[in-house]
Short mmCIF file of C-alpha atoms in Angstrom, two decimals:
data_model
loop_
_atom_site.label_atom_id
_atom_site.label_comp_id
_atom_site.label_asym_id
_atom_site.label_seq_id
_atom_site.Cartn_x
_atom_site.Cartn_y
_atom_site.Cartn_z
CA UNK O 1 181.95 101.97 91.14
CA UNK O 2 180.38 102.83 94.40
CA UNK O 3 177.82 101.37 96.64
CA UNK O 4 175.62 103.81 97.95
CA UNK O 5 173.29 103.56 100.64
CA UNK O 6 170.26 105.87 101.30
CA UNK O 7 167.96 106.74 104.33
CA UNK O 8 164.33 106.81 102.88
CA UNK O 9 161.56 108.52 104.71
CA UNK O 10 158.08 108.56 103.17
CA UNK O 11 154.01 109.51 103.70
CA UNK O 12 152.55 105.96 103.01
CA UNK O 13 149.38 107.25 102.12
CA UNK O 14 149.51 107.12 98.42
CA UNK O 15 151.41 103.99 97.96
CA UNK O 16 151.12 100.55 97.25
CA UNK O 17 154.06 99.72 99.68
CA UNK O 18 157.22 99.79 99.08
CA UNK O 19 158.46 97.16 96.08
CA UNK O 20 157.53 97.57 92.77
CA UNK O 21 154.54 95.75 91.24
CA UNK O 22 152.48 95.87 88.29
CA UNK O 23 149.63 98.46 88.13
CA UNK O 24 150.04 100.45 91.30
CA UNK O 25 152.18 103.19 92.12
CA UNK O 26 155.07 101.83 95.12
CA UNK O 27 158.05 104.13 97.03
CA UNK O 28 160.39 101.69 95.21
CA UNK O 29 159.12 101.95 91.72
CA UNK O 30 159.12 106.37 92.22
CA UNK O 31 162.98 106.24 94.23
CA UNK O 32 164.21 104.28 90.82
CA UNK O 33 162.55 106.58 88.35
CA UNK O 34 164.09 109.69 90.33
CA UNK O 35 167.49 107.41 89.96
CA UNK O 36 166.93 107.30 86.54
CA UNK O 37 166.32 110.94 86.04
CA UNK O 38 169.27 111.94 87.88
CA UNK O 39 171.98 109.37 87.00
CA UNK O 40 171.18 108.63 83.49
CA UNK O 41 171.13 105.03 83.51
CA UNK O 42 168.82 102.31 85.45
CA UNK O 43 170.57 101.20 88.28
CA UNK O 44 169.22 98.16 90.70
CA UNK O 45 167.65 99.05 93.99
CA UNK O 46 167.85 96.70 97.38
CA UNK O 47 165.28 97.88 100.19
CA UNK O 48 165.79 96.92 103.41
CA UNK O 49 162.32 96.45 104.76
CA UNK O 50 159.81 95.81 102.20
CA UNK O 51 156.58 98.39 103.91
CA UNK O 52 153.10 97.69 103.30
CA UNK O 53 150.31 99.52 100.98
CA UNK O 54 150.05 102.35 103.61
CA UNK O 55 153.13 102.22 106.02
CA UNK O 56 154.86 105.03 107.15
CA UNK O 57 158.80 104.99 107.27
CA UNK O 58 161.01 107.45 108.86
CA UNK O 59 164.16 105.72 108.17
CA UNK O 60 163.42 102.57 105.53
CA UNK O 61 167.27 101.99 103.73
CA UNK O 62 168.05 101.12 100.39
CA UNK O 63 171.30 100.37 98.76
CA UNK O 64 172.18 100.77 94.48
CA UNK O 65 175.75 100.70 92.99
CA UNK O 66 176.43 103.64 90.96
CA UNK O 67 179.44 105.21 88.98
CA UNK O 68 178.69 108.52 89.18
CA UNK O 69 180.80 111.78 90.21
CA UNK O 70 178.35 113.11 92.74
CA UNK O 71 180.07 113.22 96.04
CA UNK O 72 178.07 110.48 98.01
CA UNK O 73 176.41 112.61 100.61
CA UNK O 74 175.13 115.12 98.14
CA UNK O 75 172.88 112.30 96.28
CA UNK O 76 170.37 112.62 98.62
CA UNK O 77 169.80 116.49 98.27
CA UNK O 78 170.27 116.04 94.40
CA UNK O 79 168.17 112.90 94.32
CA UNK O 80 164.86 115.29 96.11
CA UNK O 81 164.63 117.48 93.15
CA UNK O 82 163.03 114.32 91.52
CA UNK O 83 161.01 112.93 94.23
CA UNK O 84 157.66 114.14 95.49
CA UNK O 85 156.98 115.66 98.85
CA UNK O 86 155.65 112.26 100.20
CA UNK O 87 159.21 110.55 99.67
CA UNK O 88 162.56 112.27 101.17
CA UNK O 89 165.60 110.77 101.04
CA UNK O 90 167.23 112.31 104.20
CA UNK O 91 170.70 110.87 103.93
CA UNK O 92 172.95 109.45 101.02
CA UNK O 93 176.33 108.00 102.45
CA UNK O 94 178.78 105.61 100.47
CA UNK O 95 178.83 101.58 101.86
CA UNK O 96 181.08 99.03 101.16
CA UNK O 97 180.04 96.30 98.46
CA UNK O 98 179.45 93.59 101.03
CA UNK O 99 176.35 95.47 103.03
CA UNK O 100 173.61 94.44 101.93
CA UNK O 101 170.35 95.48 103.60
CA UNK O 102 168.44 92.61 104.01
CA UNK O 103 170.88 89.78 104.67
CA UNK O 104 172.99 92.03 107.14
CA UNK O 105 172.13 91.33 110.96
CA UNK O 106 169.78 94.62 112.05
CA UNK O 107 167.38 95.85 114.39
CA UNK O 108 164.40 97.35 113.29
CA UNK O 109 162.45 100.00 115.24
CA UNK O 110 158.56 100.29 114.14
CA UNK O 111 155.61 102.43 115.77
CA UNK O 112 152.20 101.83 115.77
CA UNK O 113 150.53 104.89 116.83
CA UNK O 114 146.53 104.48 118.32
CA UNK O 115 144.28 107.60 118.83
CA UNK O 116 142.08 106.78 121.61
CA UNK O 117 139.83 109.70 121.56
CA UNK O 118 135.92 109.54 120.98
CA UNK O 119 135.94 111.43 117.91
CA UNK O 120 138.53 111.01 116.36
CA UNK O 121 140.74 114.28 115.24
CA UNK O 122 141.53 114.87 112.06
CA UNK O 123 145.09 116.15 111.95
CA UNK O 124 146.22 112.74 113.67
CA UNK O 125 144.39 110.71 111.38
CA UNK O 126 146.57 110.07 108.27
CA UNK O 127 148.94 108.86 110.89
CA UNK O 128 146.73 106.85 113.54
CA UNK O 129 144.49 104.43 113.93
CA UNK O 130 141.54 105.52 115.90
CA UNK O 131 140.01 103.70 118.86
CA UNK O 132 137.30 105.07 120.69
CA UNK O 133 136.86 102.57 123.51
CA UNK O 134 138.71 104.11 126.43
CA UNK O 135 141.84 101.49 126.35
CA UNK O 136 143.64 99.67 129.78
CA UNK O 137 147.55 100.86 129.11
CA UNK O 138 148.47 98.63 132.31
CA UNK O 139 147.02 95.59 130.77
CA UNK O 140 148.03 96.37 127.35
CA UNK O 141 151.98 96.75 129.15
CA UNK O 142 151.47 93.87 131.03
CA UNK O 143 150.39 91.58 127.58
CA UNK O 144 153.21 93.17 126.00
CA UNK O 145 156.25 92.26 128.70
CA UNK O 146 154.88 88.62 127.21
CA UNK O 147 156.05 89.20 123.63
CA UNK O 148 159.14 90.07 124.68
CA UNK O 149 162.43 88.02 124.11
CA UNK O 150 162.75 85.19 121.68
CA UNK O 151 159.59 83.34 120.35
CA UNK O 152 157.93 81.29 117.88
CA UNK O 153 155.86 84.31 116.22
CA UNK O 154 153.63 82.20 114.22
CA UNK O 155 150.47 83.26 115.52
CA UNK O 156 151.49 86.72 114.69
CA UNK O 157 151.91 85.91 110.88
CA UNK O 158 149.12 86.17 108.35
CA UNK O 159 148.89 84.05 106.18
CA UNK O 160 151.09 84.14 102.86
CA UNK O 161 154.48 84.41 104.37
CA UNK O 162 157.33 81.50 102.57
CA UNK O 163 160.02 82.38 105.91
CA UNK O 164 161.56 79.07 107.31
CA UNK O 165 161.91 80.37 110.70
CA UNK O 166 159.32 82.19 112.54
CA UNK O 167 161.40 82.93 115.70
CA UNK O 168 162.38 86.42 116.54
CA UNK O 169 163.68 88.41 119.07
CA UNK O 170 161.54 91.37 120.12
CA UNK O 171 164.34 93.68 122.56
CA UNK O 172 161.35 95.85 123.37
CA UNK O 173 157.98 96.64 122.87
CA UNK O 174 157.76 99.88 124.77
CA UNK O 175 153.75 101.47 125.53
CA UNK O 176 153.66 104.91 126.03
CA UNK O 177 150.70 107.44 126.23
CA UNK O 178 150.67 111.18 125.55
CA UNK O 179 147.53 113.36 126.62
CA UNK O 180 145.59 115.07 123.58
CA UNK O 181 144.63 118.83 124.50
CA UNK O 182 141.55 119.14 123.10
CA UNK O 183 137.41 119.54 123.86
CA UNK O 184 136.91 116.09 124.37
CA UNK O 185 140.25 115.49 126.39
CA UNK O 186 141.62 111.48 125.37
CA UNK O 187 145.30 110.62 124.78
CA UNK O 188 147.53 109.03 122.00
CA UNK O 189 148.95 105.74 123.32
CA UNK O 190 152.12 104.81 120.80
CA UNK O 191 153.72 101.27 120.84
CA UNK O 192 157.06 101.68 119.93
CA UNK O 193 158.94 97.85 119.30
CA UNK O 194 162.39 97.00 118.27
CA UNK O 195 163.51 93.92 117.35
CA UNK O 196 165.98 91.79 115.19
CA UNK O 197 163.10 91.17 112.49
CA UNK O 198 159.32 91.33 111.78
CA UNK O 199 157.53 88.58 109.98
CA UNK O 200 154.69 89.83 107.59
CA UNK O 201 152.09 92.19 109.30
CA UNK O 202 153.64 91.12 112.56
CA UNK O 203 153.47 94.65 114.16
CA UNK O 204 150.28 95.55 113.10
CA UNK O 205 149.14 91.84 114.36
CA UNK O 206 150.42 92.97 117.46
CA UNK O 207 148.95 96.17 118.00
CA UNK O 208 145.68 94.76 116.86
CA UNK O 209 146.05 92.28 119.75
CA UNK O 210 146.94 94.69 122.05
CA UNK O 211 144.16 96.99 121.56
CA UNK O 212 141.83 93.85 122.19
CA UNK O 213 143.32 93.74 125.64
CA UNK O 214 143.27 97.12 125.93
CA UNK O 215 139.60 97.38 125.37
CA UNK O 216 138.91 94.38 127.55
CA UNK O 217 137.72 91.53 124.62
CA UNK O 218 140.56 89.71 125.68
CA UNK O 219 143.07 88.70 128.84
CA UNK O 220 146.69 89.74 128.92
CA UNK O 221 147.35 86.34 129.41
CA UNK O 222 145.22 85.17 126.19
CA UNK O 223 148.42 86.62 124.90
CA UNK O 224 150.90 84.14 125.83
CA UNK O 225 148.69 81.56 124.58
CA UNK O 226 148.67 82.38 121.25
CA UNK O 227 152.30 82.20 121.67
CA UNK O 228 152.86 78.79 123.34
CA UNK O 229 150.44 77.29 120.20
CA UNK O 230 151.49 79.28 117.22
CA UNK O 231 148.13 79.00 116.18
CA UNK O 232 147.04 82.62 114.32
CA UNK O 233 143.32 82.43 115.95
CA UNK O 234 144.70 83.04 119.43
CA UNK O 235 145.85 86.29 118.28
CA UNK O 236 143.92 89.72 117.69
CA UNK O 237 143.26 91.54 114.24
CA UNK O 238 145.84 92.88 111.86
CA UNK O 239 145.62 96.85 112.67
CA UNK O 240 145.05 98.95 109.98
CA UNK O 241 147.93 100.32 108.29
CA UNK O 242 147.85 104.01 108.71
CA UNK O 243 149.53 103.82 112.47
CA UNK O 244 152.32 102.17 111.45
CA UNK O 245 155.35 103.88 110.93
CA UNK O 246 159.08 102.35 109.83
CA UNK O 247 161.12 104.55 112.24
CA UNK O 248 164.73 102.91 111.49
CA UNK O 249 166.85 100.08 110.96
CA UNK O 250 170.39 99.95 112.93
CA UNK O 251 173.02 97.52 111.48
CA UNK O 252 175.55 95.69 113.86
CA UNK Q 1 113.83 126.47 118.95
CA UNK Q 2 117.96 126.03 120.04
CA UNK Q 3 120.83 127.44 119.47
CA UNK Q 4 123.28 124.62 119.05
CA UNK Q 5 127.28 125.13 118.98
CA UNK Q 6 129.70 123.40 117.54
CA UNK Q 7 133.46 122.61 117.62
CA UNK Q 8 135.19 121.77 114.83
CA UNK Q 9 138.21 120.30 114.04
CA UNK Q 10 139.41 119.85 110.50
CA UNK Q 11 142.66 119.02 108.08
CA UNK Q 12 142.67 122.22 105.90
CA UNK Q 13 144.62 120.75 103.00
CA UNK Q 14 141.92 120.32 101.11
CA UNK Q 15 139.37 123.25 101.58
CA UNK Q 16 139.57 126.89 100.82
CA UNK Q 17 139.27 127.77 104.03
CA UNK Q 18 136.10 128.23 105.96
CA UNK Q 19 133.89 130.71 104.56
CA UNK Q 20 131.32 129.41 101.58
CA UNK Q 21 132.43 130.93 98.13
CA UNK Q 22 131.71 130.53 94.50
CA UNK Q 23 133.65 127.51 92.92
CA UNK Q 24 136.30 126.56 95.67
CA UNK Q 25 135.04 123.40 98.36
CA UNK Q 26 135.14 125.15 101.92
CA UNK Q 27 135.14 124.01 105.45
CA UNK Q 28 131.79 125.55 105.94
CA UNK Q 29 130.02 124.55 102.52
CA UNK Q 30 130.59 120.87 103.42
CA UNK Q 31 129.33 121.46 107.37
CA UNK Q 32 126.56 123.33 105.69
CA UNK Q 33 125.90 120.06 103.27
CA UNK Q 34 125.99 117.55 106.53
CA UNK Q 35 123.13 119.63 108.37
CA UNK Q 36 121.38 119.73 105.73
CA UNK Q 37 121.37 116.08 105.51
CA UNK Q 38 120.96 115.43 108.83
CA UNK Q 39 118.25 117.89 109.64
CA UNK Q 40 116.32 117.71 106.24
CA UNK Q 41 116.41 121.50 106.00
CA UNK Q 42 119.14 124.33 105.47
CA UNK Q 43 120.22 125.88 108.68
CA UNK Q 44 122.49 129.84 109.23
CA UNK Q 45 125.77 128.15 110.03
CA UNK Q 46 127.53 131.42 111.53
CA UNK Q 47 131.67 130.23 111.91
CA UNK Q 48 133.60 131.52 115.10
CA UNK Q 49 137.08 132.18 112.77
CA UNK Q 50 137.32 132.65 109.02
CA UNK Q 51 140.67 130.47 108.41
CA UNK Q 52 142.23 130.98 105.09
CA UNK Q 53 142.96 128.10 102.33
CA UNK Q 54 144.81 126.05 103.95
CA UNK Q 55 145.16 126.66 107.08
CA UNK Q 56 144.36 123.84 109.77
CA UNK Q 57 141.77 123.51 113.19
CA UNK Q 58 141.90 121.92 116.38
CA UNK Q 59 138.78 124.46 117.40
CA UNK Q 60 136.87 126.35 115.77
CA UNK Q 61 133.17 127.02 116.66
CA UNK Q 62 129.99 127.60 114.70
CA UNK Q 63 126.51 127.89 115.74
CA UNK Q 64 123.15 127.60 113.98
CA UNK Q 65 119.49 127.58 115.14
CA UNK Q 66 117.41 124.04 114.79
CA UNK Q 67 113.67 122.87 115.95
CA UNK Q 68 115.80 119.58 115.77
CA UNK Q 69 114.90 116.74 118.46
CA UNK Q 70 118.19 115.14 118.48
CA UNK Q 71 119.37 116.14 121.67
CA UNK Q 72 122.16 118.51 121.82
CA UNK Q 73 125.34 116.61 122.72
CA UNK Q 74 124.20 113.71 120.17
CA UNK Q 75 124.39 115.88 117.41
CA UNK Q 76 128.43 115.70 117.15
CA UNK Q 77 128.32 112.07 116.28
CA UNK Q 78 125.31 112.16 114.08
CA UNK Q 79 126.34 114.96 111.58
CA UNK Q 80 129.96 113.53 111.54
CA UNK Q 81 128.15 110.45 109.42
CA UNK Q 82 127.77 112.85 107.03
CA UNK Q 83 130.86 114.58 106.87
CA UNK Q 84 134.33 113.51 105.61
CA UNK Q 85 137.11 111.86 107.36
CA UNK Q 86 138.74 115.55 107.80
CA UNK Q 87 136.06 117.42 109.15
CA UNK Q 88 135.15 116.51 112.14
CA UNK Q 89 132.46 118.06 115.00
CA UNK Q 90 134.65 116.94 118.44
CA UNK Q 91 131.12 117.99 120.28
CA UNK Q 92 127.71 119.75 120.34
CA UNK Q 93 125.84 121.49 122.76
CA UNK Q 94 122.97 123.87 123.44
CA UNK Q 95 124.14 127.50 124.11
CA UNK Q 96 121.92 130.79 124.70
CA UNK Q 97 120.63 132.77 121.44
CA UNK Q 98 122.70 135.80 122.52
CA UNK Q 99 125.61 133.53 122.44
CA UNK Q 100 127.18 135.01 118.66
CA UNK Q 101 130.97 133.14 117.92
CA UNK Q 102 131.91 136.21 116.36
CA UNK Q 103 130.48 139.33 118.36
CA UNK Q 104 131.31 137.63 121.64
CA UNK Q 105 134.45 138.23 123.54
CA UNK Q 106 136.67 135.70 123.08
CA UNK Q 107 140.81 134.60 122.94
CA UNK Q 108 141.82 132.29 120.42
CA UNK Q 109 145.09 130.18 120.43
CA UNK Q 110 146.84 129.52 117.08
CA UNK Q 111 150.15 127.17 116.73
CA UNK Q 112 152.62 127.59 113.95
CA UNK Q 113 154.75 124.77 113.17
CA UNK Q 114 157.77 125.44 111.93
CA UNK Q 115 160.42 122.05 110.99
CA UNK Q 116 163.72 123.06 111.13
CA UNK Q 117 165.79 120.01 109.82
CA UNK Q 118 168.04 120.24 106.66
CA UNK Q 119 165.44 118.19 105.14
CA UNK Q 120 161.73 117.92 105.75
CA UNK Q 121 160.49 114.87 106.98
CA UNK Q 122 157.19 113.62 105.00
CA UNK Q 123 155.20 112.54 107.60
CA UNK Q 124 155.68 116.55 109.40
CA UNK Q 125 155.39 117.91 106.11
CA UNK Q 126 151.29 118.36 105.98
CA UNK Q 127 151.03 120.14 108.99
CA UNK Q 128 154.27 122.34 109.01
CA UNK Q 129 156.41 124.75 107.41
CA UNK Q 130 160.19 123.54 106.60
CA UNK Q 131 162.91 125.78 107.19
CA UNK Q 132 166.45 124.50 106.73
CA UNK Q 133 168.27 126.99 107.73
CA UNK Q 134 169.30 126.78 111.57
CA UNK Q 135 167.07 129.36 113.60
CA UNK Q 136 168.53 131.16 116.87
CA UNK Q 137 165.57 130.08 118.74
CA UNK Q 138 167.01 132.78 121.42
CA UNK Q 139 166.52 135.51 118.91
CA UNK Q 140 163.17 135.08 118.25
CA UNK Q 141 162.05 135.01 121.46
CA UNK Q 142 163.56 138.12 122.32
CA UNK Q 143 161.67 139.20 119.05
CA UNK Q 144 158.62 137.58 120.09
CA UNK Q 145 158.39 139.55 123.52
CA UNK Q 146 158.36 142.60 121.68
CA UNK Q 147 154.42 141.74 120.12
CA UNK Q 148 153.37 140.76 123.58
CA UNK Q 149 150.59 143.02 124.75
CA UNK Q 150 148.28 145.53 123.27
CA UNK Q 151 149.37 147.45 119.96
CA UNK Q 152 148.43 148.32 116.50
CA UNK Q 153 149.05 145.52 114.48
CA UNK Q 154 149.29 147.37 111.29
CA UNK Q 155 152.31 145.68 110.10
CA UNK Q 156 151.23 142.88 110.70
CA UNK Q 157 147.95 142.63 108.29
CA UNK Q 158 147.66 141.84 104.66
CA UNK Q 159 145.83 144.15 102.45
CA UNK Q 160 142.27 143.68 101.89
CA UNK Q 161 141.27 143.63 105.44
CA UNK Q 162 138.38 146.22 106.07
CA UNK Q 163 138.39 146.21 109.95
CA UNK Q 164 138.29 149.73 111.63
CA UNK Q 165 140.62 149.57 114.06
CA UNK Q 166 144.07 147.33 114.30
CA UNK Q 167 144.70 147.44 117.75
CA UNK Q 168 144.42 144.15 119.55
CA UNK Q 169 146.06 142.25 122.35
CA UNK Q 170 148.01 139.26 122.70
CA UNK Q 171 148.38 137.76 125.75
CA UNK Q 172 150.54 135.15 125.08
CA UNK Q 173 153.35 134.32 122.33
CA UNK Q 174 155.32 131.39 123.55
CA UNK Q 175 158.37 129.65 121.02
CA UNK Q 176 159.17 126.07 122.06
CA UNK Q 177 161.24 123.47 120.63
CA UNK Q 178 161.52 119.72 120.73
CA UNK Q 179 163.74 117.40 119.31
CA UNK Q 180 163.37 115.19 116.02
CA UNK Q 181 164.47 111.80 116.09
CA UNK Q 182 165.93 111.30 112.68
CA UNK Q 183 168.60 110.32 110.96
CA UNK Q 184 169.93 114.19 110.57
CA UNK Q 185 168.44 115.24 113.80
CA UNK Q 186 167.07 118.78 113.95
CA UNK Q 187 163.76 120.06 115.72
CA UNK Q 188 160.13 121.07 115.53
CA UNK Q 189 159.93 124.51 116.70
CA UNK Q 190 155.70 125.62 117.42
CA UNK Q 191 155.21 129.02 117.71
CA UNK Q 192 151.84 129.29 120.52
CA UNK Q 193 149.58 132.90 120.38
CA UNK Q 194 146.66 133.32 122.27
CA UNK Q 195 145.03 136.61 121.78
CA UNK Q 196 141.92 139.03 121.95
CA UNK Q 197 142.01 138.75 118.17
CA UNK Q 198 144.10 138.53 114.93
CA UNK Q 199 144.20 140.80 112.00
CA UNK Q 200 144.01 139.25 108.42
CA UNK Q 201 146.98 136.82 108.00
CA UNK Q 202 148.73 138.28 111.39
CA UNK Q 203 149.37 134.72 112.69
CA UNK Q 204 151.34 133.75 109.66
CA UNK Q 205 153.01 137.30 109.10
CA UNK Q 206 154.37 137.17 112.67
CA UNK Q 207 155.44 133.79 112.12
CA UNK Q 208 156.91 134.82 108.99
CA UNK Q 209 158.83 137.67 110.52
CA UNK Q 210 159.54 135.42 113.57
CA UNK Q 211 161.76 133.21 111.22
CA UNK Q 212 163.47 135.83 109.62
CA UNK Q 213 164.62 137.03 112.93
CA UNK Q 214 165.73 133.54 113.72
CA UNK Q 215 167.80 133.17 110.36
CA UNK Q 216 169.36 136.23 111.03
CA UNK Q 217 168.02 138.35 108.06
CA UNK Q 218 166.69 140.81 110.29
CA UNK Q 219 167.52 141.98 113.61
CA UNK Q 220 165.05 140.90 116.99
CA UNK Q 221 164.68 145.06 117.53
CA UNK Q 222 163.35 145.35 113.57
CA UNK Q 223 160.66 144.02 114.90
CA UNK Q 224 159.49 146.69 117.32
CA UNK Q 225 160.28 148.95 114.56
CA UNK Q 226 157.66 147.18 112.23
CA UNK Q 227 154.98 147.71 115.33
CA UNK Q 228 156.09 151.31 115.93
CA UNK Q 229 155.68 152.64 112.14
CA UNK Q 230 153.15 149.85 111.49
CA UNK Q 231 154.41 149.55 107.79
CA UNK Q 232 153.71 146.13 106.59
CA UNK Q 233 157.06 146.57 104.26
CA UNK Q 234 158.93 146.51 107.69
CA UNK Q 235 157.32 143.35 108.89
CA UNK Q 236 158.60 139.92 107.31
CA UNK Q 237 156.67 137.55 104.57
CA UNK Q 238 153.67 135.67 105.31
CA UNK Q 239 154.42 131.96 105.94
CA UNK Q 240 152.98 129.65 104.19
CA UNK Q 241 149.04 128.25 105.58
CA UNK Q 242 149.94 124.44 106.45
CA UNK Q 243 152.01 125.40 109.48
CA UNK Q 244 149.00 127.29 111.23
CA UNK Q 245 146.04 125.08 113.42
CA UNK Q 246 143.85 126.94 115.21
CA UNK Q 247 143.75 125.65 118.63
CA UNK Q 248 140.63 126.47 120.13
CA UNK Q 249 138.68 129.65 121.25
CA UNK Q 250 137.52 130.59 124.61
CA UNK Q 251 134.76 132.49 125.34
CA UNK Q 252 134.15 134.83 128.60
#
């Protein structure tokens, strides 16, 4: 018996998130069927980061035990034959039995990628969320140095969540923008934040924030208020989906 | 009475290609469909570049004739109610009625997209072709210098194209890389060609010979070869649409 451990990448898009669920199609529910097809048997899949209807992941991991004789890092080529073109798994490596995904201490790295154009373009789209108000990058920066570090992130938790803690450390929460060459000129501005664990929508809470400050509905230092009180109402919208993206999880 | 042009970006995936035709959805049936609705009556849409199935735009430009009283510039935003979410007109403005997107002079850019990664990475995979095998990047620009200029592009045309004569120019034909951040690492290598024109398919055949060069299944000088006899057996396959956006087209 072997524990492997796979590096998942997937196109959102068509998916109900990641763990399985009754009546809708989910990355987990399509990675076990492909399993099944190529080992034989059902085996039992851990995810490490359970994505939302519509998230992105470049590097989401997952974890089954397995007896078979295919050399560990050849599972993941194998494993493709049976996958669609929205799910890759881009690396299959053996793990010892005690790693588990979830419970082992990690960083996570997400992006949330904004398209602030004034129409928006369509080959960024699937990807983006698009914002046509012409956003303030130094005040959106200067909100985000106040996220940073360890904090109480319950105002940046919707509703539904069961965690006992809602502190987290956020390491950084980088904003960087990218000019778009096209007619109507515009840029892509990506957050990029890493951190030792998201509560539920927390990102896209964040970004939704952001872009409030950004377009001017609210001050950068609104932003450490909804902080101090916990209280969900000081903070922006959840942001839609689409511009989110999983890019990797690092284990100490 | 105007003369109203357009630039249009759109997500090919779904269309077979620009040009109106019998049971297939096209770029231009659904523009066509949009004016309509906007204007109340049918309107000559005459398209700047025929793209095939497929194949992606960052710019391409149409024209048509209206009595309309929506100004000019409005129009963009008005039509793209009507359109879906990957079709989009980036602007609109008046232009003179000699102004014709096909009969004028013009240079068009094209990028092909080529991921070079052992595995493809879903969220490139819409708007790129994946190679796995490593590509001497070196290689094909030394093959890439030799289509610089002005020469018959024989070679480098599928058959069915009706034009007289296959000479054309092209002024630019720049390979650059960058990085991808992924768990196997690897790059995204975009092939850039700006030209006076381009022969049926000769985007994708260059880039299809391009890569052969870069696997090593041909030679760099093959490729002055292929423009010398301008036999399209000596020129390489035709990549695959998804890789190619048109970038934009600039008139004199």
């Amino acid at each position: 018996m072997k524990r492997i451990r796979l590096t998942v990448a997937y196109d959102g898009t068509g998916y109900h998130g990641w763990q399985i669920q009754d009546n809708a199609v989910t990355v987990e529910e399509v990675l076990a069927k492909a399993l099944f097809a190529l080992l034989g048997k059902s085996v039992e899949l851990i995810g490490a980061s359970r994505t939302d209807a519509g998230v992105h992941a470049l590097g989401n991991v997952a974890v089954f035990d397995t007896e078979t004789r295919i050399p560990p890092e050849k599972i993941a080529i194998a494993l493709n034959r049976f996958l669609p073109e929205d799910i890759r798994v881009l690396k299959s490596e053996e793990t010892p039995f005690d790693f588990h995904p979830r419970y082992c201490d990690s960083e996570k790295t997400y992006e949330y990628r904004i398209v602030n154009t004034p129409i928006q373009i369509p080959l960024l789209q699937r990807y983006s969320h698009h914002v046509y108000h012409d956003l303030n990058v130094s005040d959106m920066q200067r909100a985000a140095k106040m996220l940073m570090g360890t904090h109480d992130f319950s105002a940046f938790c919707s509703a539904g969540s069961q965690v006992k803690s809602k502190v987290r450390t956020i390491y950084e929460l980088d904003i960087r923008q990218n000019p778009i060459v096209s007619v109507n000129g515009g840029r892509e501005i990506v957050l990029r934040v890493r951190g030792n664990g998201f509560l539920y929508n927390m990102v896209r809470i964040i970004a939704g924030t952001l872009i409030e400050v950004g377009i001017g509905r609210r001050s950068a230092d609104s932003v450490e208020e909804a902080v101090r009180t916990g209280e969900r109402s000081k903070a922006g919208p959840t942001a839609p989906a689409q511009g989110l993206v999983l890019v990797g999880i690092e284990y100490r």
